Coordinates of C-alpha atoms in Angstrom, one line a residue:
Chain A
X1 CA 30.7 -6.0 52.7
X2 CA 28.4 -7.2 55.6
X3 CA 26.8 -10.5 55.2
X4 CA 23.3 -10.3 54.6
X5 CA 20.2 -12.2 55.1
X6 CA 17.4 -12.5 52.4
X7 CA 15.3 -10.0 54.2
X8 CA 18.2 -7.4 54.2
X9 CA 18.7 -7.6 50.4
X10 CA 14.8 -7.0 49.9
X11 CA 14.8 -4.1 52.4
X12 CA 18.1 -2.5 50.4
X13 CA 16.9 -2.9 47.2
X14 CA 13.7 -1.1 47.7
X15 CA 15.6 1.5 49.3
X16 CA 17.6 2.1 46.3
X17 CA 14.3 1.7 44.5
X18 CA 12.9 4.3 46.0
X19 CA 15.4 6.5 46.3
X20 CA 16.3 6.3 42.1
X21 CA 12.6 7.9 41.9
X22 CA 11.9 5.9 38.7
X23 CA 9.0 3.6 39.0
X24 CA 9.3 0.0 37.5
X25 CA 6.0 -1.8 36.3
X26 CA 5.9 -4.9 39.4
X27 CA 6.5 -7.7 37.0
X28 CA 9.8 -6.1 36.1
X29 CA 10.8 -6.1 39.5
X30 CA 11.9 -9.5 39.8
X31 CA 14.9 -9.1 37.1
X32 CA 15.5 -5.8 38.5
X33 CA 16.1 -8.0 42.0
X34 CA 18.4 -10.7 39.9
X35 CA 20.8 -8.1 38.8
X36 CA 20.8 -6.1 41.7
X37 CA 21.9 -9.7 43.3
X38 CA 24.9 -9.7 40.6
X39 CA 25.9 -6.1 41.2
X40 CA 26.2 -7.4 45.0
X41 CA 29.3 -9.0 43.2
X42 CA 31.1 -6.5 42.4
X43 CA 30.9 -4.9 45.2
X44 CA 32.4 -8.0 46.8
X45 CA 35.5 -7.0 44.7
X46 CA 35.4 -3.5 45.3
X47 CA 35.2 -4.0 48.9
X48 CA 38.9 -6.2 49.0
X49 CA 41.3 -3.6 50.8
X50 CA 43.2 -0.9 49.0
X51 CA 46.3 1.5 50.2
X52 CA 45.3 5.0 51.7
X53 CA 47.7 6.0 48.3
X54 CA 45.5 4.5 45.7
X55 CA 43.7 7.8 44.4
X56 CA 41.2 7.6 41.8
X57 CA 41.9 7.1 38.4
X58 CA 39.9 10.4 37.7
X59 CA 41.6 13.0 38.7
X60 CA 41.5 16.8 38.2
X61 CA 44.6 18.4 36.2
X62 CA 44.0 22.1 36.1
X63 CA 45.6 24.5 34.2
X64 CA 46.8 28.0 35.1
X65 CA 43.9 30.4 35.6
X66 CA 43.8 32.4 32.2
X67 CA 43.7 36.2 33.0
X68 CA 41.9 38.9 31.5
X69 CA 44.2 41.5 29.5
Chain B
X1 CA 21.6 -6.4 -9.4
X2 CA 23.0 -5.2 -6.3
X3 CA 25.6 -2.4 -7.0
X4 CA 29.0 -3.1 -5.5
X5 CA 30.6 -2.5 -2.3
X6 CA 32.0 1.1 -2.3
X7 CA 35.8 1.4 -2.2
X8 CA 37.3 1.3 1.0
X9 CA 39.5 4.7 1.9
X10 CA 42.7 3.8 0.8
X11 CA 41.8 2.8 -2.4
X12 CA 39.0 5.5 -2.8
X13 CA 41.7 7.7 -2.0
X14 CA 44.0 6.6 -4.6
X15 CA 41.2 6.2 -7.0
X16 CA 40.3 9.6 -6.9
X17 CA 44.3 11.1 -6.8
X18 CA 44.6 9.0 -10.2
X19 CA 41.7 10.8 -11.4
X20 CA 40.0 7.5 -12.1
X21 CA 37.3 8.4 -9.7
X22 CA 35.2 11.6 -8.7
X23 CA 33.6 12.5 -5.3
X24 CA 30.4 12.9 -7.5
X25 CA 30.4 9.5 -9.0
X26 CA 31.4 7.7 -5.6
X27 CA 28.3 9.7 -4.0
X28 CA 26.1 8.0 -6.7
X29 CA 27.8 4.9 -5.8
X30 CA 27.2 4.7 -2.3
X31 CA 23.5 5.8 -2.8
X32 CA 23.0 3.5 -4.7
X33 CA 24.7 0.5 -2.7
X34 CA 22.7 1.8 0.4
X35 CA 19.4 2.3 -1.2
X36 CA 19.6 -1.3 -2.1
X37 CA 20.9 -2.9 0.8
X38 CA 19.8 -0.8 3.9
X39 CA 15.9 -1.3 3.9
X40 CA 16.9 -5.2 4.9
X41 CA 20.1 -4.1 7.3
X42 CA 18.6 -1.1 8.7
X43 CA 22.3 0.5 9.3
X44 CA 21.0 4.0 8.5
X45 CA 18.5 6.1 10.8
X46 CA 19.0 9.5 8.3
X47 CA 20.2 9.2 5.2
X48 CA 22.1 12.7 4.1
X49 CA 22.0 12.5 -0.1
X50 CA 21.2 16.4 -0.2
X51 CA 24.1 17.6 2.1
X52 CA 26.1 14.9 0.8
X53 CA 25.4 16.1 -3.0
X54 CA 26.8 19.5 -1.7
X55 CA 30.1 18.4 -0.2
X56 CA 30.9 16.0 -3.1
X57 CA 30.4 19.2 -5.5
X58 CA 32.8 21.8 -3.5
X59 CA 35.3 18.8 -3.3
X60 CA 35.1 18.6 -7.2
X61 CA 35.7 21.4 -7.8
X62 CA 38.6 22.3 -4.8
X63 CA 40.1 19.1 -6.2
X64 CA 39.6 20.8 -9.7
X65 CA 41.2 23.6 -8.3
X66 CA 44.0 22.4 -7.2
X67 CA 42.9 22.4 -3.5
X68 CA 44.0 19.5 -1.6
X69 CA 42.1 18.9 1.7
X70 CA 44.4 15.6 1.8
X71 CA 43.5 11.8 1.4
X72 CA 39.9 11.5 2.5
X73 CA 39.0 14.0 0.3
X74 CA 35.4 13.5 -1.9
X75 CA 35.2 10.0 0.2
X76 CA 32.0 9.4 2.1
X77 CA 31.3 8.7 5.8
X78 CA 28.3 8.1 8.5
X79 CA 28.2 9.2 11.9
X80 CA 26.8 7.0 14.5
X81 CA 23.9 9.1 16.2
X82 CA 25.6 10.0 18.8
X83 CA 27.7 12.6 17.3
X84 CA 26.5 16.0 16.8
X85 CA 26.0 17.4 12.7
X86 CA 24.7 20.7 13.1
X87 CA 21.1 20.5 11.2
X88 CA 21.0 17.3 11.7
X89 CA 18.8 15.5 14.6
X90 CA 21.1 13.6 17.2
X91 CA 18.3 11.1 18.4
X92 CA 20.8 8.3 20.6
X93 CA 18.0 5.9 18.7
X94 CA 15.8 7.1 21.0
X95 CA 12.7 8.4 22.0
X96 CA 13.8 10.7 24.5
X97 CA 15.7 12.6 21.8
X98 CA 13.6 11.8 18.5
X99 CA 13.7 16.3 17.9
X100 CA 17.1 16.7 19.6
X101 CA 18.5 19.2 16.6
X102 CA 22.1 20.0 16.7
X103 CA 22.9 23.1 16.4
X104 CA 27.1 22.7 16.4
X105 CA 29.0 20.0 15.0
X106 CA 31.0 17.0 16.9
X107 CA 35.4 17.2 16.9
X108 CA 34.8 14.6 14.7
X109 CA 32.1 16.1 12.5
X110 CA 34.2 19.2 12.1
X111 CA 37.9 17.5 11.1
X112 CA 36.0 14.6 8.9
X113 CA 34.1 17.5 6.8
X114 CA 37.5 19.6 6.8
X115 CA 39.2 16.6 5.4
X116 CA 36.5 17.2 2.5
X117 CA 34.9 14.4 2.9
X118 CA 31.1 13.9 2.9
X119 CA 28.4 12.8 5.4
X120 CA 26.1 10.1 4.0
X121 CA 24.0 10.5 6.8
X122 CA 23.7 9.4 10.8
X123 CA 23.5 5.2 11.9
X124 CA 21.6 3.2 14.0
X125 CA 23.2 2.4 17.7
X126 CA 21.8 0.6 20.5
X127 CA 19.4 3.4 22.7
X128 CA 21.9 5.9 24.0
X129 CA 25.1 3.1 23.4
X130 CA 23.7 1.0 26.5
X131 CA 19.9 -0.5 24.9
X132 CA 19.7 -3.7 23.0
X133 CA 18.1 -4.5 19.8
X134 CA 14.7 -4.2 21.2
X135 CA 11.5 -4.3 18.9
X136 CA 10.2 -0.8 21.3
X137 CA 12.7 1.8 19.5
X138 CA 12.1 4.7 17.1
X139 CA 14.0 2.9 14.6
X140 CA 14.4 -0.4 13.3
X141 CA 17.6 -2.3 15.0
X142 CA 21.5 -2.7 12.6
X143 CA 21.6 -6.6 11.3
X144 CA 24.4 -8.4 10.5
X145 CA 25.2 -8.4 7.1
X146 CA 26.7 -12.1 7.2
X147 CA 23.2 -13.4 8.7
X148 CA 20.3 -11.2 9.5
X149 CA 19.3 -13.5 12.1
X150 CA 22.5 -12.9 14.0
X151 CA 23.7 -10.4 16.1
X152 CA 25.6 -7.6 15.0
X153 CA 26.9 -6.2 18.2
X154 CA 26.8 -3.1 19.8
X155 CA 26.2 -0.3 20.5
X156 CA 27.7 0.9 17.2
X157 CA 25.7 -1.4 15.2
X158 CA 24.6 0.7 12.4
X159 CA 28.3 1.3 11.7
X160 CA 29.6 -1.9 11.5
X161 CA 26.8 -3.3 9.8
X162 CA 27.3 0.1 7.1
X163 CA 31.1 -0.6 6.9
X164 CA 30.9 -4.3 6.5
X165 CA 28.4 -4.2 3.9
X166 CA 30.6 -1.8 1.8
X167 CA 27.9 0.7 2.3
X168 CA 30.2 3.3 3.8
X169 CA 34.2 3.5 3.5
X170 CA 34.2 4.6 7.5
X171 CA 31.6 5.3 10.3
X172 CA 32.7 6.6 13.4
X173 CA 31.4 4.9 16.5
X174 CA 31.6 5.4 20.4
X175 CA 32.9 2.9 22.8
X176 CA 31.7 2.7 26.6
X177 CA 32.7 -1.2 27.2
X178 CA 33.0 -1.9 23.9
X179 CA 30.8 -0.6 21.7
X180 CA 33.5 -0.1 18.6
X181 CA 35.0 -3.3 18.9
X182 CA 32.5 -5.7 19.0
X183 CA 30.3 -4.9 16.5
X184 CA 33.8 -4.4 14.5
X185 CA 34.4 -8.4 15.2
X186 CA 30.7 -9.3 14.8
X187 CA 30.7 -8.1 11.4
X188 CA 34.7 -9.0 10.7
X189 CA 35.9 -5.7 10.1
X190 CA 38.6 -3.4 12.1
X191 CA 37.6 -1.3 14.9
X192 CA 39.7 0.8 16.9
X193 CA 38.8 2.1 20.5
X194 CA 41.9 4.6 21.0
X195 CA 43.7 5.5 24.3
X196 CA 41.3 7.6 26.2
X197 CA 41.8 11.2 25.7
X198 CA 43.3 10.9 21.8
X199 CA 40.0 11.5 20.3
X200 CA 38.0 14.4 21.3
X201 CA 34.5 13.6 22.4
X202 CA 33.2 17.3 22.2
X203 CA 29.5 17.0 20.5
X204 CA 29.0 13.4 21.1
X205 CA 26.2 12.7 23.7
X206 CA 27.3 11.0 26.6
X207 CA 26.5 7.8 28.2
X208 CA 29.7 7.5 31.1
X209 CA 31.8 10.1 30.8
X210 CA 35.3 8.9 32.1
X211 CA 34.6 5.7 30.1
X212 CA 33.7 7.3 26.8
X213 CA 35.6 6.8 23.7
X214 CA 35.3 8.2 20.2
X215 CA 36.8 6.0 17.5
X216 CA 36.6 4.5 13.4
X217 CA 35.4 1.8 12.2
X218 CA 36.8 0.7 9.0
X219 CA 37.5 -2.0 6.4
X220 CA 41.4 -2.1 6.7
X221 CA 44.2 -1.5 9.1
X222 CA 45.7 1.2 6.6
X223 CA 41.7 2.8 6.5
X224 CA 41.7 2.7 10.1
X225 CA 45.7 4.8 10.0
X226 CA 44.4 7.1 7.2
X227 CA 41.0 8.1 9.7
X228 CA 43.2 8.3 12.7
X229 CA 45.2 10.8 11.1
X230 CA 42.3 13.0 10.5
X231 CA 40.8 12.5 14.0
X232 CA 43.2 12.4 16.5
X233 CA 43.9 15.3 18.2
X234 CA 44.4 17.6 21.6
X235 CA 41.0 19.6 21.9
X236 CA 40.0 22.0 25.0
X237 CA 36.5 21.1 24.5
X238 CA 36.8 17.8 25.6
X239 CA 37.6 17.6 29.8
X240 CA 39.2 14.3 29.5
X241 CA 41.5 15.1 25.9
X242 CA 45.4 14.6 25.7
X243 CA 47.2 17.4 24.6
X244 CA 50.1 14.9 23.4
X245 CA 51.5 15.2 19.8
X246 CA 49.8 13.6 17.1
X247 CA 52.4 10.9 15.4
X248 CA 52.1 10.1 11.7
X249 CA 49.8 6.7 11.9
X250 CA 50.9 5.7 8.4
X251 CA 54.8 6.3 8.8
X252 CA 55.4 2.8 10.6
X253 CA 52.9 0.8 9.5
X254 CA 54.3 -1.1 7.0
X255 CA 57.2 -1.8 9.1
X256 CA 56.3 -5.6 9.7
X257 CA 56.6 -7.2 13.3
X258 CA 60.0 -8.4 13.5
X259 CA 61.4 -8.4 16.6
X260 CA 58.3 -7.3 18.0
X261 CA 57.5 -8.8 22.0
X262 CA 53.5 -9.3 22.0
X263 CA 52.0 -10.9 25.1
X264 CA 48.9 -13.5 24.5
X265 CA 46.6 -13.5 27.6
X266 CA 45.1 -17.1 26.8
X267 CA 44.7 -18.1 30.6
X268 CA 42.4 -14.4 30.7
X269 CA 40.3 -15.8 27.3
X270 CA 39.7 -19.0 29.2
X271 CA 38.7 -17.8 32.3
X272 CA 36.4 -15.9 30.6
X273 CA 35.0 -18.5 28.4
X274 CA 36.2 -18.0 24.5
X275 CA 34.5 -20.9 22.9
X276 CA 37.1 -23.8 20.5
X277 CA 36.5 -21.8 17.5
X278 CA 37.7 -18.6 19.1
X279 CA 40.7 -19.8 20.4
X280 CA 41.8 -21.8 17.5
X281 CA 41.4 -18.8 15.7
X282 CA 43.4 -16.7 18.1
X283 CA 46.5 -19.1 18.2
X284 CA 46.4 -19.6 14.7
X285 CA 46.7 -15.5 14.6
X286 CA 49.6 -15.7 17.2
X287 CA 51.1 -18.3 15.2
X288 CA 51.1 -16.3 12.3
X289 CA 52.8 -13.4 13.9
X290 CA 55.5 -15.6 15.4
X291 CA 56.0 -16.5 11.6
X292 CA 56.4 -12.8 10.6
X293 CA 59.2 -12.6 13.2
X294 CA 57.5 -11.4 16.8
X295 CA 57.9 -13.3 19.8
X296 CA 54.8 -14.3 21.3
X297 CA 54.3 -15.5 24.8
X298 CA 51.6 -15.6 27.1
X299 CA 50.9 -13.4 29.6
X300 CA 49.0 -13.1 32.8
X301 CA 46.2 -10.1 33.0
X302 CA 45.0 -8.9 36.4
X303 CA 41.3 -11.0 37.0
X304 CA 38.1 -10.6 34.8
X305 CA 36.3 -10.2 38.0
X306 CA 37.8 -6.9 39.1
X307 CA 37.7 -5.4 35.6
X308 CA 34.2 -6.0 35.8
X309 CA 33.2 -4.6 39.0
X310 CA 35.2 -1.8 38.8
X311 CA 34.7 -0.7 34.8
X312 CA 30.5 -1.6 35.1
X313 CA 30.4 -0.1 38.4
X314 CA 31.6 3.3 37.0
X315 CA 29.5 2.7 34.0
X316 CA 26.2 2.2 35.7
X317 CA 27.0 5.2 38.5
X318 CA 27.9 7.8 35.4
X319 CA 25.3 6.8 33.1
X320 CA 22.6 6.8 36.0
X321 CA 23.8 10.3 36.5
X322 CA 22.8 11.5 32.8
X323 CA 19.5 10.1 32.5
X324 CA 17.9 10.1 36.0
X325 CA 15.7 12.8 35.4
X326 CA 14.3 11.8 32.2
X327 CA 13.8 8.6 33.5
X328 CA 11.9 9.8 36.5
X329 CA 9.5 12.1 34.4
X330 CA 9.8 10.4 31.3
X331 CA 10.5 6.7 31.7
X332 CA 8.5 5.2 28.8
X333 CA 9.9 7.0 26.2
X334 CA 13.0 5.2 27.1
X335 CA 13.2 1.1 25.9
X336 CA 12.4 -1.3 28.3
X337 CA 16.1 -2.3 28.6
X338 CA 17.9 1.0 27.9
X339 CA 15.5 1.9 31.3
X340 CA 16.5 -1.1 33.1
X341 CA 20.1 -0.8 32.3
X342 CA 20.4 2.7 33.2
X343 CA 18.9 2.1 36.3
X344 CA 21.2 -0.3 37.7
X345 CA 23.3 2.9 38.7
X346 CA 20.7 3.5 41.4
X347 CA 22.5 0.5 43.6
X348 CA 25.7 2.0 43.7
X349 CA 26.7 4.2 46.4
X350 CA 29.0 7.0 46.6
X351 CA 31.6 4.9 48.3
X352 CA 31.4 1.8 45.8
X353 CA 31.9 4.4 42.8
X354 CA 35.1 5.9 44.3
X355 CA 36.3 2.0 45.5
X356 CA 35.7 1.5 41.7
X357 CA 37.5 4.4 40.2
X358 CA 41.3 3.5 42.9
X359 CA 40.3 -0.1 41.4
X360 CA 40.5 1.2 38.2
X361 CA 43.6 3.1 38.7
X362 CA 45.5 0.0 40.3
X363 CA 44.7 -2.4 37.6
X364 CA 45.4 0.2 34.9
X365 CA 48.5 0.5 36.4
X366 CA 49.4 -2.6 36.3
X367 CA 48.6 -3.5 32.7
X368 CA 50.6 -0.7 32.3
X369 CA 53.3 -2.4 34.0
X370 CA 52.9 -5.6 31.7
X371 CA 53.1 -3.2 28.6
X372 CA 56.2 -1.8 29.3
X373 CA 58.1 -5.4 28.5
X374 CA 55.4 -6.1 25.3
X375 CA 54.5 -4.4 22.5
X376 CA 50.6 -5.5 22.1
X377 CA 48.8 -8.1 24.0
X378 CA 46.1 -10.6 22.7
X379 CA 43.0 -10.5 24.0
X380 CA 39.7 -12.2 22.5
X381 CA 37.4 -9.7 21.9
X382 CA 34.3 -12.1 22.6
X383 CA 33.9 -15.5 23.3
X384 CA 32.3 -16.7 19.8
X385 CA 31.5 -15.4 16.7
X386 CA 27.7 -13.2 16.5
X387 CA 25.1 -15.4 18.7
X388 CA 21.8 -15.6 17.2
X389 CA 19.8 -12.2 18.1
X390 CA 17.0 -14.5 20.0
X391 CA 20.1 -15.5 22.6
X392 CA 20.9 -12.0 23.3
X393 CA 20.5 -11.4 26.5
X394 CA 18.5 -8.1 27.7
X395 CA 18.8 -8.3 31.2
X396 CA 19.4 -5.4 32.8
X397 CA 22.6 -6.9 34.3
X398 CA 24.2 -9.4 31.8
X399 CA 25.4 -12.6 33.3
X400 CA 27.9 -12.5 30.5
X401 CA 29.4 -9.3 30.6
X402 CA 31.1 -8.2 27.5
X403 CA 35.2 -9.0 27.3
X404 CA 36.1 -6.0 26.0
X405 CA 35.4 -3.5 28.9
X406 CA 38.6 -4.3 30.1
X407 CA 40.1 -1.8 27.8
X408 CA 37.9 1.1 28.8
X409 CA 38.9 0.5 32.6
X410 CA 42.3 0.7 31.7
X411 CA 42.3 3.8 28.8
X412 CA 44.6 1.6 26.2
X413 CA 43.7 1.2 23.0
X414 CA 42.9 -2.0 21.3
X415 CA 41.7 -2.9 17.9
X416 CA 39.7 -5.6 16.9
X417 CA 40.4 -7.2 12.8
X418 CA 38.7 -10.4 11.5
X419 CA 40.8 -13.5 12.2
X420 CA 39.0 -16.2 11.0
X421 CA 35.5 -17.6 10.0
X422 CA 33.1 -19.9 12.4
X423 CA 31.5 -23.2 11.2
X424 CA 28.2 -21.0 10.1
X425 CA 30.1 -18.4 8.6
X426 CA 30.2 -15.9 10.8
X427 CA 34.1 -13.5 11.1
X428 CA 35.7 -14.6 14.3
X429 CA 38.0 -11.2 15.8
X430 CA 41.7 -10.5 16.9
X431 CA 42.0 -7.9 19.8
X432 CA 44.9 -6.3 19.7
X433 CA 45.6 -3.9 22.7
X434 CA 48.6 -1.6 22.8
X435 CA 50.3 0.7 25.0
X436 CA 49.1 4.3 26.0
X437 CA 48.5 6.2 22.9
X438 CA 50.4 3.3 20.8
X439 CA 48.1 3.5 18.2
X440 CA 50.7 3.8 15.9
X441 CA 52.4 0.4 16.9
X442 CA 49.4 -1.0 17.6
X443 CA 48.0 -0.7 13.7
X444 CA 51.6 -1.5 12.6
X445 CA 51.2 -5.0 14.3
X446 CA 47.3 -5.0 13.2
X447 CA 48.5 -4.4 9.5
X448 CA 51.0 -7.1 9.3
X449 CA 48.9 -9.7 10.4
X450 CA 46.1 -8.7 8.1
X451 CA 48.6 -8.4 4.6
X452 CA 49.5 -12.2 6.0
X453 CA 46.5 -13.9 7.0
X454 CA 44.1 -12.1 4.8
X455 CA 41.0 -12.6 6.6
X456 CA 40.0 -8.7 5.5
X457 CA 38.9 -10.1 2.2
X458 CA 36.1 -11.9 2.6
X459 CA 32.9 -10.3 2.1
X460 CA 29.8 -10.7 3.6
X461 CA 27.3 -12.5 1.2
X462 CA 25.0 -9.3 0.7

């Protein structure tokens, strides 16, 4: 994940604001902000490198196609 | 004077075999225990007498008949209101669903009434198994039968809280990160969150789908075996069920633990914080097993960080997925921090989810690994007993995430029993987590170190 300043965090959280389409009353905002600082964390963890072989862990297992009689 | 606890199912079971007990008189039983104990615990959002009244007269008279349905037969249950009961409202203690009416029954709805027994009615969760107990819900929040000022956990509050107050035998409960367990060691009772795919979630309303797990919660190991039995289960209905045989639960459960390899992640519990009282608790338990004959050693568990970004990532993407459009057209009718919660998912891209879900697979894998050379591993289930409900925290992102997600990341199954008491009183928990569909070793190592340490005894003071 890219380092970012202060300004980028505010600009990518409204984004993500705005694009969820659910309004928040603007005191809640703030605590919105905090955790949205803590996910920022995780992604920090997901973004440590993986092999081109690790797949998913959900995966599709189909079964044959049942045919009409 | 308060009427007793009701019977657990074991001994209901046998109770009612010896013909020293009818389905009838146990229904008037448990009324009675919950009309006079759940206006101060608040376990129950619909209570079922009527429909319960019904089923406890056909299993009269089938057991009059000569028609055995098996060992839950004429023994009451709840369903965490999540599940579907056709005619009944499904409401997810919320708003948004207050005249949801099902109109088909849940997997489990279906095989728990086929076992004969009968539904007492559905029980309070946290809003749609991701809220907290906020003051802004439909219903009044579960309390903790040991202290009413103390948490009871979540989200299947209303089914610990019903269990451990010997209101119900068994309540059935859902488990996202941890949902069965912790309220099972808030309230010192066993929970069990199976191996994903052994119980079917067909009818039970989602909140992350490749997270989701269906389980009991119960008074005893053997209870927890004897509702297994019933439950488990390959069913097409459900995307993400196992169509792998069914083993008898209760076969090897009295088999005791010698010889037994079980792995103790204590470096993992202090890493993430398990208070003294916890871990005194938790090496006295390990202690006790070595006594019955297991070897115990500790163990080293892939790091609490990457558990939690990849199981809350996936959590927060999925759930986000189910509610957005309710909570863009109707966001109020949601609880301020079932909204907020839910929300969260709006951060995570497409690529973080799918980062998540290989992270997931690697570290599965590699508990996995670790299995294959032990039996069970310890793992605290929390990192002290219930805190009081005015520290619970209802951020929208908890700076203490919960322990047990670990377990949903991976698909095990791990059970939680009571291990111990705190300085105020409160049960202190054993996780025991087992190997992919090892529910059967899993309770046999679960019931060998309740019969010896006896913790499953004490009572609640209601």
């Amino acid at each position: 994940m890219p380092d970012h300043t202060e300004a980028d965090i505010d600009a990518d959280f409204a984004s993500a604001m705005r694009r969820s389409g659910v309004t928040l009353d603007a005191d809640r905002l703030p605590g919105m902000r905090e955790s949205y600082l803590r996910y920022l964390e995780f992604v920090r963890v997901l973004d440590e490198p993986l092999s081109y072989t690790d797949e998913p862990a959900i995966a599709l297992h189909l079964q044959p196609t049942l045919v009409k009689a | 004077m308060t009427p007793p606890p009701v019977p657990g199912l074991a001994e209901a079971s046998r109770e009612i075999a010896a013909g020293h007990l009818s389905p009838g008189d146990l229904l008037d039983a448990t009324l009675a225990r919950i009309q006079a104990l759940d206006p101060a615990l608040h376990a129950f959002i619909e209570i079922t007498g009527d429909r319960a009244r019904t089923a406890a007269r056909k299993a009269e008279q089938e057991i009059h008949d000569g028609v055995a349905r098996g060992p839950l037969h004429g023994i009451p249950y709840g369903l965490k209101d999540l599940y579907d009961a056709a005619g009944l409202r499904t409401t997810c203690h919320s708003r948004v669903l207050l005249q949801n009416m099902a109109m088909t029954d849940s997997d489990a709805t279906t095989k728990l009434d086929g076992a004969g027994m009968m539904l007492m009615g559905k029980l309070s969760t946290h809003e749609f198994a991701i809220g907290a107990p906020n003051p802004d819900l439909p219903f009044p929040c579960a309390c903790n039968p040991w202290n009413v000022e103390h948490f009871a956990g979540g989200s299947s509050s209303g089914s610990g809280a019903a269990v451990a107050s010997g209101m119900l035998p068994l309540a059935m409960g859902t488990d996202t990160g941890g949902s069965i367990r912790l309220p099972a060691a808030y309230t010192g009772i066993v929970g069990l969150k199976p191996t994903y795919g052994r119980l079917s979630r067909f009818g039970v309303v989602p909140l992350a789908f490749s997270m989701d797990h269906a389980g009991p919660l119960t008074r005893t190991v053997e209870d927890c075996a004897l509702a297994m039995q019933a439950l488990a289960g390959y069913d097409p209905r459900d995307p993400g069920s196992a169509d792998i045989p069914v083993p008898d639960y209760l076969a090897e459960l009295k088999a005791g633990v010698k010889g037994l390899r079980i792995g103790y992640a204590r470096a993992f519990n202090a890493e993430a914080g398990v208070d003294a009282e916890e871990s005194a608790a938790l090496d006295a338990a390990a202690e006790v097993l070595r006594g019955l004959g297991a070897e115990v050693e500790e163990v080293v568990l892939p790091s609490r960080a990457r558990f939690n970004a990849a199981g809350w990532t996936v959590i927060q993407s999925e759930s986000f997925a189910v509610h957005a459009r309710d909570l863009r057209t109707r966001p109020h009718d949601y609880a301020r921090t079932t909204r907020e919660r839910i929300l969260l998912g709006a951060f995570v891209t497409g690529q973080e989810y799918v980062q998540a879900q290989r992270l997931r697979r690697v570290i599965a894998l590699e508990v996995d690994r670790l299995l294959q050379d032990y039996d069970a591993l310890i793992v605290a289930p929390f990192t002290g007993a219930a805190p009081k409900l005015t520290a619970v925290e209802h951020t929208p992102l908890r700076r203490d995430q919960p322990l047990t997600v670990l377990q949903n990341v991976t698909g095990h199954p791990a059970l939680c029993q009571p291990c111990g008491m705190s300085a105020n009183g409160l049960p202190l928990s054993l996780q025991l987590m087992g190997r992919q569909f090892g529910e059967a070793g899993l309770m046999r190592i679960a019931y060998a170190y309740e019969q010896a340490a006896g913790w499953h005894e004490k009572r609640p003071p209601v």
